Short mmCIF file of N, CA, C and O in Angstrom, two decimals:
data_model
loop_
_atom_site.label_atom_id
_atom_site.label_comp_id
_atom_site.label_asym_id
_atom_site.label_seq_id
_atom_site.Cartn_x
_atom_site.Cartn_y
_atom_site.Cartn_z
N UNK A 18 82.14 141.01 84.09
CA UNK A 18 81.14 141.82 83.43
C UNK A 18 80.54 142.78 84.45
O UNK A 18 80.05 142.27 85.47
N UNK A 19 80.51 143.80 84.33
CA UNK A 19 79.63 145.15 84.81
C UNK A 19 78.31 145.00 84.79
O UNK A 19 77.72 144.81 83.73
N UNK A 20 77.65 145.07 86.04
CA UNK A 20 76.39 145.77 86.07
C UNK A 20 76.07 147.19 85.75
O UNK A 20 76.51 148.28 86.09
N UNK A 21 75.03 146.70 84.86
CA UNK A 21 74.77 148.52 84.32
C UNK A 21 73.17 148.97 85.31
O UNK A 21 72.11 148.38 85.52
N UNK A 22 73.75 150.36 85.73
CA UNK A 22 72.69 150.70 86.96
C UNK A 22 71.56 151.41 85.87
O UNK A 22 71.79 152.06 84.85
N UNK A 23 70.44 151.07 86.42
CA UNK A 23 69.33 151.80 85.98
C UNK A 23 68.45 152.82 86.79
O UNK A 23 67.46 153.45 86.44
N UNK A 24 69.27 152.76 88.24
CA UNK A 24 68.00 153.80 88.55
C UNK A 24 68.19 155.31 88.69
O UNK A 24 67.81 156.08 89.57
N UNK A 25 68.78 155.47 87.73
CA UNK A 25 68.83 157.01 87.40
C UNK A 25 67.99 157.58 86.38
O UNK A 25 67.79 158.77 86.15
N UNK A 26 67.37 156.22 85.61
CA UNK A 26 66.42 156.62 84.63
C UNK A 26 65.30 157.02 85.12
O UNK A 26 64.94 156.49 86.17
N UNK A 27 64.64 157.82 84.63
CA UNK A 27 63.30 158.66 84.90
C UNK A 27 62.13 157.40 84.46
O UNK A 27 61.53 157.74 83.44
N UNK A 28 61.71 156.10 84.98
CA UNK A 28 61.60 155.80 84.71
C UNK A 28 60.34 154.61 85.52
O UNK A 28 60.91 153.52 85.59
N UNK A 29 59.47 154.56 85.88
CA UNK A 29 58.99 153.56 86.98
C UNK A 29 59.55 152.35 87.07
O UNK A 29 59.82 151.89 88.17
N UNK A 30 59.82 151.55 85.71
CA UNK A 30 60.24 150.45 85.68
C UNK A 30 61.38 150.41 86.43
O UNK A 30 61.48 150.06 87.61
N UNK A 31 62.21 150.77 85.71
CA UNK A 31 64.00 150.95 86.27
C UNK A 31 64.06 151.25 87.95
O UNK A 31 64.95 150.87 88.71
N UNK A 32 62.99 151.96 88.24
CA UNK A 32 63.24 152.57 89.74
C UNK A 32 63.09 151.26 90.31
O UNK A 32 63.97 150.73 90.98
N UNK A 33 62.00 150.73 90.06
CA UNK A 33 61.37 148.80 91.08
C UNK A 33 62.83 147.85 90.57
O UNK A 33 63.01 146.89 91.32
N UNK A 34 63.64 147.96 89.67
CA UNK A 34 64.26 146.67 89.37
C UNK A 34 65.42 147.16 90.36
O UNK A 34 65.88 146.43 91.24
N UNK A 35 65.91 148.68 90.11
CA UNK A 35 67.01 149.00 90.75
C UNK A 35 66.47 149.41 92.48
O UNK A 35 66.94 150.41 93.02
N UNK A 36 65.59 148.61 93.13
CA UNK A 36 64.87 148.66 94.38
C UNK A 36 64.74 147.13 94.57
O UNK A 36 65.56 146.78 95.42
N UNK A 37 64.14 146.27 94.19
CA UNK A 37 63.78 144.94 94.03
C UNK A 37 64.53 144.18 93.18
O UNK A 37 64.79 143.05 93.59
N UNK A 38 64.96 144.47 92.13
CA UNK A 38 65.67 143.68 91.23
C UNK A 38 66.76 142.97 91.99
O UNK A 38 66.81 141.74 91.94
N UNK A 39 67.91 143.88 92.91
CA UNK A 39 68.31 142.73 94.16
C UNK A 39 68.19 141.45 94.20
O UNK A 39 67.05 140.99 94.14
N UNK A 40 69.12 140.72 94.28
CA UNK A 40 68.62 138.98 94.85
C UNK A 40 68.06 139.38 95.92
O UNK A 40 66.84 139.49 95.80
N UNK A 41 68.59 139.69 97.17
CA UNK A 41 68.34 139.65 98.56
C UNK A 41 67.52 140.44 98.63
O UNK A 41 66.57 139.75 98.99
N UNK A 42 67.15 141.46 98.55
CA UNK A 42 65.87 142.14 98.56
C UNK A 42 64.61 141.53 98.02
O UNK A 42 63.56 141.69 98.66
N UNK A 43 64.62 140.78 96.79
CA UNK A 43 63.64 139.65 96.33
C UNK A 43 63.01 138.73 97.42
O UNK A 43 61.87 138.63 97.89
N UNK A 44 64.23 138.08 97.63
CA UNK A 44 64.43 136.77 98.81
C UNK A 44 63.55 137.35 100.49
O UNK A 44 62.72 136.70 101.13
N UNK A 45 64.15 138.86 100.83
CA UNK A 45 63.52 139.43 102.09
C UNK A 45 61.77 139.72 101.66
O UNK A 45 60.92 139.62 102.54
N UNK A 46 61.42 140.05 100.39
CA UNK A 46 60.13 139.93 99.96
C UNK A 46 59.37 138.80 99.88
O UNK A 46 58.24 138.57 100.30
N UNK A 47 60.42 137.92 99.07
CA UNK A 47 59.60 136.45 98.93
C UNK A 47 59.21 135.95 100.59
O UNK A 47 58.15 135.34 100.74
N UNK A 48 60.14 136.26 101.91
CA UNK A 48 59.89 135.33 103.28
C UNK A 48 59.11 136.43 103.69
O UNK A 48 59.33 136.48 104.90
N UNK A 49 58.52 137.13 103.49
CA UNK A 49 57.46 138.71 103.87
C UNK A 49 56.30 138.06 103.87
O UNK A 49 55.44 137.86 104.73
N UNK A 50 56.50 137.63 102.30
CA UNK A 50 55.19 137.18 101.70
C UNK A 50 55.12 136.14 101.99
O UNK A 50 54.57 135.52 101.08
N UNK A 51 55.30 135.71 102.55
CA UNK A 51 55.31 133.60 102.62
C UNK A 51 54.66 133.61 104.43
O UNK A 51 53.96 132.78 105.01
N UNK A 52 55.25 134.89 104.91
CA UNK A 52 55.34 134.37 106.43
C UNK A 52 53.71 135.94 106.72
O UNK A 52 53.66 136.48 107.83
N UNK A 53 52.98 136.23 105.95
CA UNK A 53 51.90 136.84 106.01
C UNK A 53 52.55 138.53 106.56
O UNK A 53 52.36 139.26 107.53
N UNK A 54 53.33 138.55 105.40
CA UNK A 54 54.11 140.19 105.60
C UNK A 54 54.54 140.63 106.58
O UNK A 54 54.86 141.81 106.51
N UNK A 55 54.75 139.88 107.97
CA UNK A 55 55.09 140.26 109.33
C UNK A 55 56.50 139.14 109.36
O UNK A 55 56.33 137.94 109.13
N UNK A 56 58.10 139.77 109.73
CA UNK A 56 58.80 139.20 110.22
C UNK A 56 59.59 139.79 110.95
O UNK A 56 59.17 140.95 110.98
N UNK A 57 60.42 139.71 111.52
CA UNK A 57 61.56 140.04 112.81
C UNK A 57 62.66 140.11 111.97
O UNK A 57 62.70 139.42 110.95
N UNK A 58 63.77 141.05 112.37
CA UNK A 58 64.81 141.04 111.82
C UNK A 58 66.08 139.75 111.83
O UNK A 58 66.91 139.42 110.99
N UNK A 59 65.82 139.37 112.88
CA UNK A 59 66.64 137.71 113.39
C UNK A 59 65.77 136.72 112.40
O UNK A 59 66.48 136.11 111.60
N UNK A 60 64.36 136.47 112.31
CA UNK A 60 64.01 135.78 111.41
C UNK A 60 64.14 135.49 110.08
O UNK A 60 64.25 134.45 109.43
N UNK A 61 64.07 137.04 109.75
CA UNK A 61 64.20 136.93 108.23
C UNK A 61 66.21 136.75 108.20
O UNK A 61 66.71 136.21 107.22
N UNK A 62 66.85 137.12 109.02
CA UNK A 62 68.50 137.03 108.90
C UNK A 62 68.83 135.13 108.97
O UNK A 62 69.52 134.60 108.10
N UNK A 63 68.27 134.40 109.99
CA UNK A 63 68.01 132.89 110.28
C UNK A 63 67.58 132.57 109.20
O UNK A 63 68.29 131.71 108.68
N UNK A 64 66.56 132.93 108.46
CA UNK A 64 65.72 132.09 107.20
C UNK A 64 66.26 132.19 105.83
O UNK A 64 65.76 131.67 104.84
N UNK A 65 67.17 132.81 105.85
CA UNK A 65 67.69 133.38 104.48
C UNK A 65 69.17 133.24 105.23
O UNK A 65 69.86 134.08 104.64
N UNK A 66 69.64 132.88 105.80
CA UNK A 66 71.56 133.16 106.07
C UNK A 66 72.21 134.05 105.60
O UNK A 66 73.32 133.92 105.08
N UNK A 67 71.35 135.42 105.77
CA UNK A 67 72.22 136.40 105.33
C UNK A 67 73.24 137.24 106.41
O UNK A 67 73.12 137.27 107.63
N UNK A 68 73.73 137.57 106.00
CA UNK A 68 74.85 138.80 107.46
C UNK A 68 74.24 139.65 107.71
O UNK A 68 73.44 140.10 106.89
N UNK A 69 74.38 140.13 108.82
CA UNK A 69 73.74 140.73 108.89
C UNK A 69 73.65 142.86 108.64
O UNK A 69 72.86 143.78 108.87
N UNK A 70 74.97 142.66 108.07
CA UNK A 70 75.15 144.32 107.48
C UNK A 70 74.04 144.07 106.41
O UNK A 70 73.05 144.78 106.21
N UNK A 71 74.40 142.92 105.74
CA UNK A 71 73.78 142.86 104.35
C UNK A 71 72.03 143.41 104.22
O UNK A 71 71.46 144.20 103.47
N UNK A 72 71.56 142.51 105.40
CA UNK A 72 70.34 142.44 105.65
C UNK A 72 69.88 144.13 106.39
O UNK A 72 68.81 144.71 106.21
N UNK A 73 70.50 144.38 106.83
CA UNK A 73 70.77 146.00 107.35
C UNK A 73 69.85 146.69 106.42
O UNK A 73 68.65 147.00 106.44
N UNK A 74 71.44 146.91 105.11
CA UNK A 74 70.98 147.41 104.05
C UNK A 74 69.99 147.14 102.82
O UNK A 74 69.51 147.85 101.93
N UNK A 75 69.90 145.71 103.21
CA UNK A 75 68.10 145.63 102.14
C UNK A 75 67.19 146.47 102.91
O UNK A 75 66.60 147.41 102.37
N UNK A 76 67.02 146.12 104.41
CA UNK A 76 65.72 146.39 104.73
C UNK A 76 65.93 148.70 104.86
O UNK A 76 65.11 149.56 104.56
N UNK A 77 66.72 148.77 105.16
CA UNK A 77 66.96 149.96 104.92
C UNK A 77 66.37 150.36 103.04
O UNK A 77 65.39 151.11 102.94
N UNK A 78 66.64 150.14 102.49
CA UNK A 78 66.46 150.34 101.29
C UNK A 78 64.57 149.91 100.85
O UNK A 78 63.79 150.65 100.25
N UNK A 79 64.38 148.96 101.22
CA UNK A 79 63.01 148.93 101.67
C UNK A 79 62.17 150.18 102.26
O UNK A 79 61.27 150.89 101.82
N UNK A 80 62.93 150.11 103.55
CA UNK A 80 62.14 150.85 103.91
C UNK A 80 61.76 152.34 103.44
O UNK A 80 60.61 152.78 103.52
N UNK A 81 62.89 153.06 102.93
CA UNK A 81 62.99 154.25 102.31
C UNK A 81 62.09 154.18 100.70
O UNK A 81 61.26 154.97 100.26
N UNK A 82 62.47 153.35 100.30
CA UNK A 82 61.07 153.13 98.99
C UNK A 82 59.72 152.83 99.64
O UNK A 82 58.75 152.91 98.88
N UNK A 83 59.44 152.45 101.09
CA UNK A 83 58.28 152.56 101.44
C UNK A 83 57.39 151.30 100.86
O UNK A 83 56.24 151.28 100.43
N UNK A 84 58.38 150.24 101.02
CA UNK A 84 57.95 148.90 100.53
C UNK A 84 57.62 147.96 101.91
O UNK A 84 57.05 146.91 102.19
N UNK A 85 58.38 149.08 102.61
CA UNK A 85 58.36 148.17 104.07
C UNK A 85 57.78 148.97 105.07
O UNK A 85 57.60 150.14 104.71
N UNK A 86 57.42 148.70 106.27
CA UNK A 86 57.28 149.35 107.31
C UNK A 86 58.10 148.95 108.60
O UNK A 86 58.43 147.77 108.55
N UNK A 87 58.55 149.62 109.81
CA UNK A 87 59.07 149.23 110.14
C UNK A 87 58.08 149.60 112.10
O UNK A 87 58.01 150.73 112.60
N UNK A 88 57.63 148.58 112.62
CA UNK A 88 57.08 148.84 113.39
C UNK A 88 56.88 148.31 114.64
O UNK A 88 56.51 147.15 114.50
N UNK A 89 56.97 148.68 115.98
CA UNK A 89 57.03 147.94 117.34
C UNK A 89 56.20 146.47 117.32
O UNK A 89 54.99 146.28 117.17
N UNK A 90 57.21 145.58 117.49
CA UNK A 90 56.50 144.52 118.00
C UNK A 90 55.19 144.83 119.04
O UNK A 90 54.40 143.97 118.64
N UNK A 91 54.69 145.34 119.83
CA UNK A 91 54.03 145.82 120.90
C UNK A 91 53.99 147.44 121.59
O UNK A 91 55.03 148.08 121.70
N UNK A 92 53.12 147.80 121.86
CA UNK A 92 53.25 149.47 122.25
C UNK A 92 54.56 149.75 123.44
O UNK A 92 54.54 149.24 124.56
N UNK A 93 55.37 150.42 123.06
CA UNK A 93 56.13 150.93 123.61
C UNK A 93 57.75 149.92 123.83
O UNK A 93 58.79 150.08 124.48
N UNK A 94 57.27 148.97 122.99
CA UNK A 94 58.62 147.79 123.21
C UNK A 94 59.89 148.45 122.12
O UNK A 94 59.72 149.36 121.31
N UNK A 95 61.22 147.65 122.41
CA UNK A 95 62.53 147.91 121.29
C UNK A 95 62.16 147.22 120.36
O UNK A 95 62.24 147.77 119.26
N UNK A 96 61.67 145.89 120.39
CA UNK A 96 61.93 144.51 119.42
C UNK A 96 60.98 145.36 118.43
O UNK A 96 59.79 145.54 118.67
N UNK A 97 61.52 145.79 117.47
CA UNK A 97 60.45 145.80 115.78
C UNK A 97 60.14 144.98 115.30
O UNK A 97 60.57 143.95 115.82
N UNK A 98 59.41 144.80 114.25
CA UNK A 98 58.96 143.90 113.35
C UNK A 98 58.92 144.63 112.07
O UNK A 98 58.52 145.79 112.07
N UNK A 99 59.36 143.98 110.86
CA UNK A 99 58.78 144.48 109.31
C UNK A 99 58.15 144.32 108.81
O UNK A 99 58.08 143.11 108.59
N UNK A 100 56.98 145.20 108.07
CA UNK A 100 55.65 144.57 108.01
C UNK A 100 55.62 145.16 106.44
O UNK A 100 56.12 146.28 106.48
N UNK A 101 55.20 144.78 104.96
CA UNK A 101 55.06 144.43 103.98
C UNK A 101 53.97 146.57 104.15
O UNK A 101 53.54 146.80 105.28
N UNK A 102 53.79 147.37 103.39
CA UNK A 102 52.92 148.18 102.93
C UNK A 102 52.42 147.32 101.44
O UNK A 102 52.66 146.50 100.55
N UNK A 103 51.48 148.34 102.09
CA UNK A 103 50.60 148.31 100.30
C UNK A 103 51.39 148.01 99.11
O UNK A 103 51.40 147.09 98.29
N UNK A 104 52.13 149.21 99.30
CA UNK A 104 53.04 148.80 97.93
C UNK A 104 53.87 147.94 98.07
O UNK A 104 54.50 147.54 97.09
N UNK A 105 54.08 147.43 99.32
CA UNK A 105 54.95 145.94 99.26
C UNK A 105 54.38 145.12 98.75
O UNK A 105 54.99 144.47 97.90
N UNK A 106 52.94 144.79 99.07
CA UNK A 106 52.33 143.64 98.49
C UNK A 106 52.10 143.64 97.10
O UNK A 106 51.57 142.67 96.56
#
């Protein structure tokens, strides 16, 4: 059976399901929210056993809907962290 895509509809609803509707994008929200909207990319990949292309492309997709943020562990460090926005929560 075919998934039928919805986010071409002009539509608010359709845009969040075809953004979130995702298992794994759910799942990277649900350990967001569980772990006080701050996690590491190794963490949330360890806590969920996902691959890590996979996990790539949720948080990519996140981030571009602006559900996520994506921000230095510490001033001027590599290690990021993902941190939940407003509209994440």
């Amino acid at each position: 059976m075919e998934k039928t895509s919805h986010d071409k509809l002009n539509c608010s609803l359709a845009v969040a399901l075809a953004t979130i509707g995702d298992p794994w994008a759910s799942l990277i929200l649900r350990d967001l929210m569980i772990f006080g909207g701050t996690r590491r990319f190794e963490q949330l990949r360890e806590g969920l056993g996902i691959s890590r292309n996979v996990l790539t492309d949720r948080l990519n997709t996140l981030l571009e809907q602006e559900i996520l943020r994506k921000i230095p562990v510490e001033e001027g460090a590599k290690r990021m962290e993902y941190r939940l926005s407003r509209k994440g929560w």
